[in-house]
Structure formats: C-alpha cells, structure tokens
PDB file of C-alpha atoms in Angstrom:
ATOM      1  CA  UNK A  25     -28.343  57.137  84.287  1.00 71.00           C
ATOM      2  CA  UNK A  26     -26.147  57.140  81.101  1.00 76.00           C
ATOM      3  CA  UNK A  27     -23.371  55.185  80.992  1.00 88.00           C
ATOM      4  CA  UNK A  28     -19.817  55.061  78.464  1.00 93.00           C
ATOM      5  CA  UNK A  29     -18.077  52.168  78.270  1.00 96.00           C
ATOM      6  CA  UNK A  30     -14.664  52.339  77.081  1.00 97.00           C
ATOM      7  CA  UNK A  31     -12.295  49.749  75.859  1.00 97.00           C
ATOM      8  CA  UNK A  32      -9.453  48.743  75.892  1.00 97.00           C
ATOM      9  CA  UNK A  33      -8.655  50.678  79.194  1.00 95.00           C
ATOM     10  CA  UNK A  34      -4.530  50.519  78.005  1.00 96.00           C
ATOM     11  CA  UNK A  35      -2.784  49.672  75.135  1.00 97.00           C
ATOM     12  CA  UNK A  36       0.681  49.725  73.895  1.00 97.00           C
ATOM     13  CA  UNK A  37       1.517  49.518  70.297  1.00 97.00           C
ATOM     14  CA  UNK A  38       4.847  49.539  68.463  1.00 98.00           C
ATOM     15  CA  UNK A  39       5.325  52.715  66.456  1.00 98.00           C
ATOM     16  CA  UNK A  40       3.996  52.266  63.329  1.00 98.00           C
ATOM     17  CA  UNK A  41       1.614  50.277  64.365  1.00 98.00           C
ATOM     18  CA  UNK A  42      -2.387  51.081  64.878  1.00 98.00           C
ATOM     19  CA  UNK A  43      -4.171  51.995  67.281  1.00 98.00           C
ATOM     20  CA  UNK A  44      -8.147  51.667  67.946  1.00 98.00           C
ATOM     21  CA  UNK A  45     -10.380  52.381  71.191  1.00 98.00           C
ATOM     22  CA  UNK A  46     -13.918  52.206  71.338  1.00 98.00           C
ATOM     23  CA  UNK A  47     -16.923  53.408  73.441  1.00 98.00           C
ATOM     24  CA  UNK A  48     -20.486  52.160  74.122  1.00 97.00           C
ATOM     25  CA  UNK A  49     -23.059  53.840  75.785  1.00 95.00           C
ATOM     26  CA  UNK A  50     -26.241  52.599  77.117  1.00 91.00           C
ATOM     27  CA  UNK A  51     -28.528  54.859  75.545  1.00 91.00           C
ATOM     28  CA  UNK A  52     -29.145  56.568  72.515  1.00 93.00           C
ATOM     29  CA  UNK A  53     -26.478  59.544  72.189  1.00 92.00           C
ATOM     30  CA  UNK A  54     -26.943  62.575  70.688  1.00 89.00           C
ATOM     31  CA  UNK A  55     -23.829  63.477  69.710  1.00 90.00           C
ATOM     32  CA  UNK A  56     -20.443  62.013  70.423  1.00 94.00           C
ATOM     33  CA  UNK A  57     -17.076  64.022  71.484  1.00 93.00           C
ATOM     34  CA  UNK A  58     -13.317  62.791  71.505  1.00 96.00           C
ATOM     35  CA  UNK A  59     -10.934  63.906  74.006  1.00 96.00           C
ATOM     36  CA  UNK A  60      -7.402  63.575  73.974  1.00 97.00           C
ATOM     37  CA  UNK A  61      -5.287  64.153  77.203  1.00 97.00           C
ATOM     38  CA  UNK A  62      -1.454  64.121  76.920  1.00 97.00           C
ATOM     39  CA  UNK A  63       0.590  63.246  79.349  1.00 95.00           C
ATOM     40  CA  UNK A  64       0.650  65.961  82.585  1.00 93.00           C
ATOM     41  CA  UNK A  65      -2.154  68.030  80.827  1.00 96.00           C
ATOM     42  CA  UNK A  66      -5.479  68.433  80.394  1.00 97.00           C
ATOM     43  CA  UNK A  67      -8.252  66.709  78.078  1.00 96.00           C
ATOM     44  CA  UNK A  68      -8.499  68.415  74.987  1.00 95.00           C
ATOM     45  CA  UNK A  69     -11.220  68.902  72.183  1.00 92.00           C
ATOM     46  CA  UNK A  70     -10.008  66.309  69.018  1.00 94.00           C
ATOM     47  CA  UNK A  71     -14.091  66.595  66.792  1.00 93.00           C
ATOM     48  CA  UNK A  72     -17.756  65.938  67.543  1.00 92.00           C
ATOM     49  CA  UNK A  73     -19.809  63.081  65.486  1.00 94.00           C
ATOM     50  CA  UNK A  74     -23.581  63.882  65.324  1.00 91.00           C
ATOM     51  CA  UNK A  75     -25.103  61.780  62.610  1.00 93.00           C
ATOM     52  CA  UNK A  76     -25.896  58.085  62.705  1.00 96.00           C
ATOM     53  CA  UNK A  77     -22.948  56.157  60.814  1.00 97.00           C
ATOM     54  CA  UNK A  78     -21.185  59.427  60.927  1.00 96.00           C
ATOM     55  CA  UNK A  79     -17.134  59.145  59.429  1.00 98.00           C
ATOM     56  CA  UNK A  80     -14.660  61.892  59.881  1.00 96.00           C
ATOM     57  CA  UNK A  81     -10.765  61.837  59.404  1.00 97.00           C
ATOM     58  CA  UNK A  82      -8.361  64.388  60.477  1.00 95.00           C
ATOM     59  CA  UNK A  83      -5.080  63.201  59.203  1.00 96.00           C
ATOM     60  CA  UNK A  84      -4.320  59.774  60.819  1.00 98.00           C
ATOM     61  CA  UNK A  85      -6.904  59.475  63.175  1.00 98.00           C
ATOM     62  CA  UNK A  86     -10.525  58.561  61.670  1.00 98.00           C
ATOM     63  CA  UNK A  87     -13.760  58.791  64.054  1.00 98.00           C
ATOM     64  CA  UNK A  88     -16.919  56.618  63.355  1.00 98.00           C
ATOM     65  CA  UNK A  89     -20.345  56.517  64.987  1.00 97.00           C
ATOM     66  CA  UNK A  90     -22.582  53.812  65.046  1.00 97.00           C
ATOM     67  CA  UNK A  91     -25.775  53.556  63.005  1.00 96.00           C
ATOM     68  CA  UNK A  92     -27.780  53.227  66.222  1.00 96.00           C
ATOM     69  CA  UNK A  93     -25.822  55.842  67.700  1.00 95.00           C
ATOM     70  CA  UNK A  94     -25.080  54.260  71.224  1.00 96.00           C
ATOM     71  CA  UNK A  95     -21.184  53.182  69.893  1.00 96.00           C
ATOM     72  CA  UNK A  96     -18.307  55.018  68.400  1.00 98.00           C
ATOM     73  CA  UNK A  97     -14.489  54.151  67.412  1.00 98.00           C
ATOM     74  CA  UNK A  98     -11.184  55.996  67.204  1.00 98.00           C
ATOM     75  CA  UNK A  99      -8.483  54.664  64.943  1.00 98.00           C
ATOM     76  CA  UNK A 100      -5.424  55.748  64.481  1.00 98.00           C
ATOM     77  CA  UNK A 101      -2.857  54.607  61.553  1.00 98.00           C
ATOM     78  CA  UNK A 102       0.426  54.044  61.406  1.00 98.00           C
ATOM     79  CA  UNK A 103       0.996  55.710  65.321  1.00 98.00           C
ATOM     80  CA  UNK A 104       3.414  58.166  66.260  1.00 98.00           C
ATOM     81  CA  UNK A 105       5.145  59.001  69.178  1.00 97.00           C
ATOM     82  CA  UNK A 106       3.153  62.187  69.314  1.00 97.00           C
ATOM     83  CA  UNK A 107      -0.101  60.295  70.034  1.00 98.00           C
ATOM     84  CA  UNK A 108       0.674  59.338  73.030  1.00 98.00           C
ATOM     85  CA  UNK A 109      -1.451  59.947  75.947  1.00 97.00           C
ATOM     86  CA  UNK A 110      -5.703  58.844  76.970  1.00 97.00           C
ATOM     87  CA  UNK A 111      -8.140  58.881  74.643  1.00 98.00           C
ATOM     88  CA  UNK A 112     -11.772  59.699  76.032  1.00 97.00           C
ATOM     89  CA  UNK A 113     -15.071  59.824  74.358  1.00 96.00           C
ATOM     90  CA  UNK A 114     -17.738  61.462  76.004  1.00 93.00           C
ATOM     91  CA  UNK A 115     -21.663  60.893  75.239  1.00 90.00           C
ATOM     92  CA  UNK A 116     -24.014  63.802  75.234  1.00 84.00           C
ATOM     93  CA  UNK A 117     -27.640  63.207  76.039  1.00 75.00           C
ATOM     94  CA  UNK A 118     -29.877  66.082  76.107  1.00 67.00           C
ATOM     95  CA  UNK A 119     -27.492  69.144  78.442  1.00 69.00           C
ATOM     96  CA  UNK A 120     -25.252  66.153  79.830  1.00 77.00           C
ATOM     97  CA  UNK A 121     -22.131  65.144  78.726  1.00 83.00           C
ATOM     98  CA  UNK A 122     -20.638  61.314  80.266  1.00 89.00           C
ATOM     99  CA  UNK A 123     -17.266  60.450  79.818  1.00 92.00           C
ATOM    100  CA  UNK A 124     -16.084  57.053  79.461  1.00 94.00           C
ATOM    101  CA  UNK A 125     -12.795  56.222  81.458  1.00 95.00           C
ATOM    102  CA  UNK A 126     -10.554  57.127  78.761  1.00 96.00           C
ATOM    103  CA  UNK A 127      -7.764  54.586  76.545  1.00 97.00           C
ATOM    104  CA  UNK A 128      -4.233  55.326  77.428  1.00 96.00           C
ATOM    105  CA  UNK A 129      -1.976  55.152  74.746  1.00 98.00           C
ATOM    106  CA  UNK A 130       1.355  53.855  74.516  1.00 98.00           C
ATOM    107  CA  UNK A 131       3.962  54.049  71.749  1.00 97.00           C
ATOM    108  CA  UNK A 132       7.179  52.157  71.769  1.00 95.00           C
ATOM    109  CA  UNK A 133       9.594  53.952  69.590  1.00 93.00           C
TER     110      UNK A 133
ATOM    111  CA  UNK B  21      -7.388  83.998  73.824  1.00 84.00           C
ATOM    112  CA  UNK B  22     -10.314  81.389  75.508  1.00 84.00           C
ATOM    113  CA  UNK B  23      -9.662  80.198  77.892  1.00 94.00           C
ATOM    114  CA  UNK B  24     -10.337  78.266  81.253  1.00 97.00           C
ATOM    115  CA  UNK B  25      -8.000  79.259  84.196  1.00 97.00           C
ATOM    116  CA  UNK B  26      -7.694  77.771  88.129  1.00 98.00           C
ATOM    117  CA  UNK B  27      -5.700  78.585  90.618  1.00 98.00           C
ATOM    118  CA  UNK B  28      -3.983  77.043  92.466  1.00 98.00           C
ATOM    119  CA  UNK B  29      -1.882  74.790  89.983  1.00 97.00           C
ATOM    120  CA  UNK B  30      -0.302  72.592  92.881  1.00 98.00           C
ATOM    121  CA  UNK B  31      -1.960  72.727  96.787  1.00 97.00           C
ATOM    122  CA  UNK B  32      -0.630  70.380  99.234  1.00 97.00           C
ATOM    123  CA  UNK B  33      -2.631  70.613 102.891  1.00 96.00           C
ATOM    124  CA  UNK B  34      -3.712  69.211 105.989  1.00 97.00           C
ATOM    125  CA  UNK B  35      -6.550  66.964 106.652  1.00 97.00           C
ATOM    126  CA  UNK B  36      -9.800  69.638 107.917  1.00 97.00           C
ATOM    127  CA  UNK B  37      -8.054  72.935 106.796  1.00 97.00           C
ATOM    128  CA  UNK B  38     -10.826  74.640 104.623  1.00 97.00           C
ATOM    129  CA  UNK B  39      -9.597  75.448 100.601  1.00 98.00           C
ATOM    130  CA  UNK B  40     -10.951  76.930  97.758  1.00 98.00           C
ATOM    131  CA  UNK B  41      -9.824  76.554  94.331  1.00 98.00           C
ATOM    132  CA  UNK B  42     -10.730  79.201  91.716  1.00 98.00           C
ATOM    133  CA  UNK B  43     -11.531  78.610  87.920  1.00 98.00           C
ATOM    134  CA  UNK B  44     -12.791  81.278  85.773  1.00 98.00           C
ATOM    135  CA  UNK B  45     -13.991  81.296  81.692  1.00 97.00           C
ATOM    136  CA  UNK B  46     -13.765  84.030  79.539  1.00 96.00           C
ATOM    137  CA  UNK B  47     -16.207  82.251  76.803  1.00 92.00           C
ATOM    138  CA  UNK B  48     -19.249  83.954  78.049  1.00 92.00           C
ATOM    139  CA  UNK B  49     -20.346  79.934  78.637  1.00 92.00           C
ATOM    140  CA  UNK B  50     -23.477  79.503  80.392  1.00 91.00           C
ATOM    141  CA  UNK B  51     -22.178  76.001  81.800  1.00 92.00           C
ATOM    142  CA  UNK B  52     -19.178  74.775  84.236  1.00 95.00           C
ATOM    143  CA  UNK B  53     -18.426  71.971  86.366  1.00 95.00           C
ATOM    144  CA  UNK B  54     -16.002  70.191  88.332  1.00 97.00           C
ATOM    145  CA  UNK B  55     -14.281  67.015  87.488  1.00 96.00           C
ATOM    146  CA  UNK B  56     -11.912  64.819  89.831  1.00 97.00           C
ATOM    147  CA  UNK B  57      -9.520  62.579  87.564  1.00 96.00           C
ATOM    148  CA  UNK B  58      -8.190  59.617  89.580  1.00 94.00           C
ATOM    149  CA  UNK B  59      -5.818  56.376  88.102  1.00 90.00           C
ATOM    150  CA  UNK B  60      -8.509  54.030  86.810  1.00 86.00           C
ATOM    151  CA  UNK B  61     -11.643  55.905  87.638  1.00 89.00           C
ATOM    152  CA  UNK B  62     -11.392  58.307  84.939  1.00 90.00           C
ATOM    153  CA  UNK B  63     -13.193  61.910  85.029  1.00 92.00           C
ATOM    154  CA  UNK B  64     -15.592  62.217  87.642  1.00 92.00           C
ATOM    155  CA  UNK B  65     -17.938  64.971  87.618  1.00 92.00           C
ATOM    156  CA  UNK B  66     -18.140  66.793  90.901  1.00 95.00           C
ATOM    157  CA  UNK B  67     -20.964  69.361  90.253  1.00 95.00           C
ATOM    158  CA  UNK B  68     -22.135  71.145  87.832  1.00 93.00           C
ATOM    159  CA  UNK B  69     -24.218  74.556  86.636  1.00 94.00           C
ATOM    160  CA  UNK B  70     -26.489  75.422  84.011  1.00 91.00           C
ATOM    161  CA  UNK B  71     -26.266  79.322  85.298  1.00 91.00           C
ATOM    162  CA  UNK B  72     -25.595  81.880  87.769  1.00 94.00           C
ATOM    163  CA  UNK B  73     -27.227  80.559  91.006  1.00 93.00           C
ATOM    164  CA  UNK B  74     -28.357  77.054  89.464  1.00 93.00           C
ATOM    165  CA  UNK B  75     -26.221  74.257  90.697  1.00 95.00           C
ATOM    166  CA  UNK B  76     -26.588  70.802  90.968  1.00 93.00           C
ATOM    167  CA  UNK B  77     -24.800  67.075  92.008  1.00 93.00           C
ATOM    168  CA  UNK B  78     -22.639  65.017  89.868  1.00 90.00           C
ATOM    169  CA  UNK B  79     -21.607  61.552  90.249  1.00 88.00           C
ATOM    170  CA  UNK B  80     -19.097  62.343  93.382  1.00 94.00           C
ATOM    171  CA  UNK B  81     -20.275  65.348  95.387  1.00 96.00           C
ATOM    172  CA  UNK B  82     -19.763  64.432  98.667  1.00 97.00           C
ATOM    173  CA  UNK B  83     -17.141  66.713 100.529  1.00 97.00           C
ATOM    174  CA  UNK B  84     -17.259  69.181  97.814  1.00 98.00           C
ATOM    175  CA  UNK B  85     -19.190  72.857  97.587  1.00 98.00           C
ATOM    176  CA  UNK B  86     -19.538  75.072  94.731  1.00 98.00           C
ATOM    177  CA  UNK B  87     -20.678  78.482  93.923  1.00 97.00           C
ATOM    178  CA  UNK B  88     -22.007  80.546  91.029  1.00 97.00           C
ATOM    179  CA  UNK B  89     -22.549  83.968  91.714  1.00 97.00           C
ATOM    180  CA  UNK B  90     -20.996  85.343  87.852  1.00 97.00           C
ATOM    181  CA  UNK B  91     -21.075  83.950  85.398  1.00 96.00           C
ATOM    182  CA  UNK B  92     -17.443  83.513  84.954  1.00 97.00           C
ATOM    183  CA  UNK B  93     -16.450  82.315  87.886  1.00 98.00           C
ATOM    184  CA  UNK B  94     -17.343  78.465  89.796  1.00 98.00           C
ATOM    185  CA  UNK B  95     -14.951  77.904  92.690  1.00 98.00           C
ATOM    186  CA  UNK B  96     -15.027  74.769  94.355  1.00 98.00           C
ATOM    187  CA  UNK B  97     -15.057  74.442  98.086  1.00 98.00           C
ATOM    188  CA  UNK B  98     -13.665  71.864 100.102  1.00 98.00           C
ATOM    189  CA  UNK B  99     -14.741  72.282 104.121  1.00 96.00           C
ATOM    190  CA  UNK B 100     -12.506  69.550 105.539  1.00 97.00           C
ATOM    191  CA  UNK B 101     -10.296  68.180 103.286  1.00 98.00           C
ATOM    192  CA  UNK B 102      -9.735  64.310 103.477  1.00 97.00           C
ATOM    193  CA  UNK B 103      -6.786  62.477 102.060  1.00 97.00           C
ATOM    194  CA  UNK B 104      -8.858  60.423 100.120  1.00 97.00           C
ATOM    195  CA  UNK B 105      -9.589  64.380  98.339  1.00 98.00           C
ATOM    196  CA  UNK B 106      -6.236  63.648  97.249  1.00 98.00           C
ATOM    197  CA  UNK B 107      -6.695  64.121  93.281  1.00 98.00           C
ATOM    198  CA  UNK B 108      -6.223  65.947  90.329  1.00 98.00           C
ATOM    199  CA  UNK B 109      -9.250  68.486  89.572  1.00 98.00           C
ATOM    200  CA  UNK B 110     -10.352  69.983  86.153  1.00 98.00           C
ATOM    201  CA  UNK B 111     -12.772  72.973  86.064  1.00 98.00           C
ATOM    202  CA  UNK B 112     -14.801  73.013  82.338  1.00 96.00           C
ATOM    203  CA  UNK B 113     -17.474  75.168  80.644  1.00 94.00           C
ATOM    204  CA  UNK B 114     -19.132  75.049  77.800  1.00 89.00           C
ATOM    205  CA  UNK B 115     -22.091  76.895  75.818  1.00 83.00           C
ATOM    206  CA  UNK B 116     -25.066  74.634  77.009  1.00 75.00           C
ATOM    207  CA  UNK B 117     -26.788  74.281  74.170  1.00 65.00           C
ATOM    208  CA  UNK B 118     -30.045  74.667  72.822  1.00 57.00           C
ATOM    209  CA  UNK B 119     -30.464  70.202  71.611  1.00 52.00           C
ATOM    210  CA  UNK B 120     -26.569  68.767  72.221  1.00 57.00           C
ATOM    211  CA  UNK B 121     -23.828  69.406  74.509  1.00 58.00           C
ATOM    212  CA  UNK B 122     -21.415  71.695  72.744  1.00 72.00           C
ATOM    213  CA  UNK B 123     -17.542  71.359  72.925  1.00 81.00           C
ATOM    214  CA  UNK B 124     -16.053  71.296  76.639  1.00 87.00           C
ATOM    215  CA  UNK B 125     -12.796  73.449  77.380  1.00 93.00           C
ATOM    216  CA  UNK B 126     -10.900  72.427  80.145  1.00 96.00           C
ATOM    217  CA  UNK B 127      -8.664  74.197  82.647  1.00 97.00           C
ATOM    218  CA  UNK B 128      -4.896  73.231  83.493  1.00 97.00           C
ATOM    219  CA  UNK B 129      -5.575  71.363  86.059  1.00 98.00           C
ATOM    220  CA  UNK B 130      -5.389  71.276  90.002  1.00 98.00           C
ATOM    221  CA  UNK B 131      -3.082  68.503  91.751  1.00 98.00           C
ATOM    222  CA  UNK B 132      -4.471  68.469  95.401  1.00 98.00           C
ATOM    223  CA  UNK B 133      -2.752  66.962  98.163  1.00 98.00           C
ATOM    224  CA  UNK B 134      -4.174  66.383 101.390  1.00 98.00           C
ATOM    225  CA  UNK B 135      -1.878  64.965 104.357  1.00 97.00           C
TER     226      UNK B 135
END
C-alpha cells in the first residue's frame, strides 16, 4: 500500500533559526495535507497542496509539492518558540489519507 | 462550533475489562476513523468508515471493534484490553470526497491506560 516517509524524525533548532521537514511517498499523491500537533494536543489542519510544483506561504511557514507529486517540504523561517511541536504530512490517494510519522520540533529560546 | 468530541479524556483500567470510548462529529462528515499515536510509530489508523454500517481495517486493527450505526457517532470497542493497548487515541472525520481526501478534524484525544 501507500507509504509517507518523513524526515528528519526530530530536530532542534536555535530560535531564529530554520526549520525544514520533508515527506516522500511511494506513489503518486493526489493531494498533500500538513498537520501540526502541539505539545499535549491534537493534530491540527495547517493547508492542502494539490497541484504539481504547488507553493503556498502562510506567514513564516512556506509548503511546496513536488513536480511529480510523490514529495513535499515544510519550511519554516526564522522559528519561534510558538512552533514548537510535530509536524505531519499526510498523502491522499483516491478516499485514503497516510500519514507519515510526523517531525518534532524543537526550539531553544 | 465543529467539532470532534470523545469521551473519556483520561481511562486508566485493568487488563480484560471491556471499554468503549465515544467520539461524535457534528460536520455532517460521511467519514471517521480511529488512530492510535504511539512515541516513534506515529498515527496509526485503527479502522475506518466510509458510512453508516460500512466499516473496514486499518493498519492496526487487531484488539479493536468499531461501530457505525449514525452517522455521527463511531465508538471504538476494546473487548480485553491489553497493556500493550496502552496509547493515546484520536477519533477523525472528514467529508469523503468525491476525487481527494478533504481536510481531517481531529478529536482531543484519549490517553488509555491499561494495567
């Protein structure tokens, strides 16, 4: 079946500093989600990327899909202390969605 | 407000001591499913449904029941609990969909403890 692959699996980053994760699938996606999970809560909807080569920003965090559409990338500039928590992208193919394992994020103030 | 809600929050129990734990949607969403979230492993998808009385297998069913008899409402059954049930469980629904998956909601949460 359809598998994410999700890198790094931690990372900890000086404030200020960026941040990037990045997922691969095995297949061809049809659209790609972002999920961000802070902390003691649940995984949250950040933005969907549908198009091949796709780019969207929402503030400091800019999404990318791949032209093939089987890889996408999260970075985040300048971090804050307010990002922290996992990062998870989840493929859709056809009615399934597959999550990869997530990024945590950690921000030394 | 939409939302996804399960109860219980926190549920510690005993090893073979049947449990349910409830999650409901109030997005009219034709699809809902069951994910464990352990360190390392990530989400896990338990089960899933497409609709009232369809369900089906995810990656990690085994020990786990569900049910779909609204629409709203997919509890999730555990017969004999097992320590190694031990986790943290997140109901979700979405619309299905008529090409892509649409955007996922998740409930709180459900940290399960079985001694």
């Amino acid at each position: 079946g359809q598998q994410v692959m999700q890198i790094p699996q931690y990372q900890h980053v000086q404030e200020g500093e960026d941040f990037t994760t990045y997922c691969n699938s095995s297949t061809t996606l049809s659209n790609i989600q972002w999920y961000k999970q802070r902390p003691g809560g649940h995984p949250v909807f950040l933005i969907q990327l549908v198009k091949s080569g796709e780019v969207k920003k929402q503030k400091r965090l800019t999404f990318q899909f791949g032209e093939a559409k089987k890889n996408s990338s999260l970075h985040i500039t300048a971090t804050q202390t307010t990002d922290v928590g996992t990062y998870f992208c989840a493929g859709a193919g056809s009615y399934q969605l597959t999550f990869g394992k997530g990024t945590k994020l950690s921000v030394i103030p | 407000e939409a939302q996804v809600t399960q109860n219980p929050r926190y549920l510690i129990t005993v090893t073979g001591k049947k449990l349910t734990v409830t999650c409901s949607q109030n997005m009219n969403h034709e699809y809902m499913s069951w994910y464990r979230q352990d360190p390392g492993l990530g989400l896990r998808q338990i089960y899933y449904s497409m609709n009232v009385e369809v369900t089906d297998k995810g990656d990690v069913p085994e020990g786990y029941k569900v049910s779909r008899k609204e629409k709203r409402n997919f509890p999730l059954i555990l017969e004999s609990p097992s320590p190694n049930q031990t986790s943290l469980y997140f109901c979700a629904s979405r619309n299905l969909g008529t090409i892509v998956a649409d955007t996922q909601y998740f409930g709180p949460g459900t940290r399960l403890t079985v001694l």
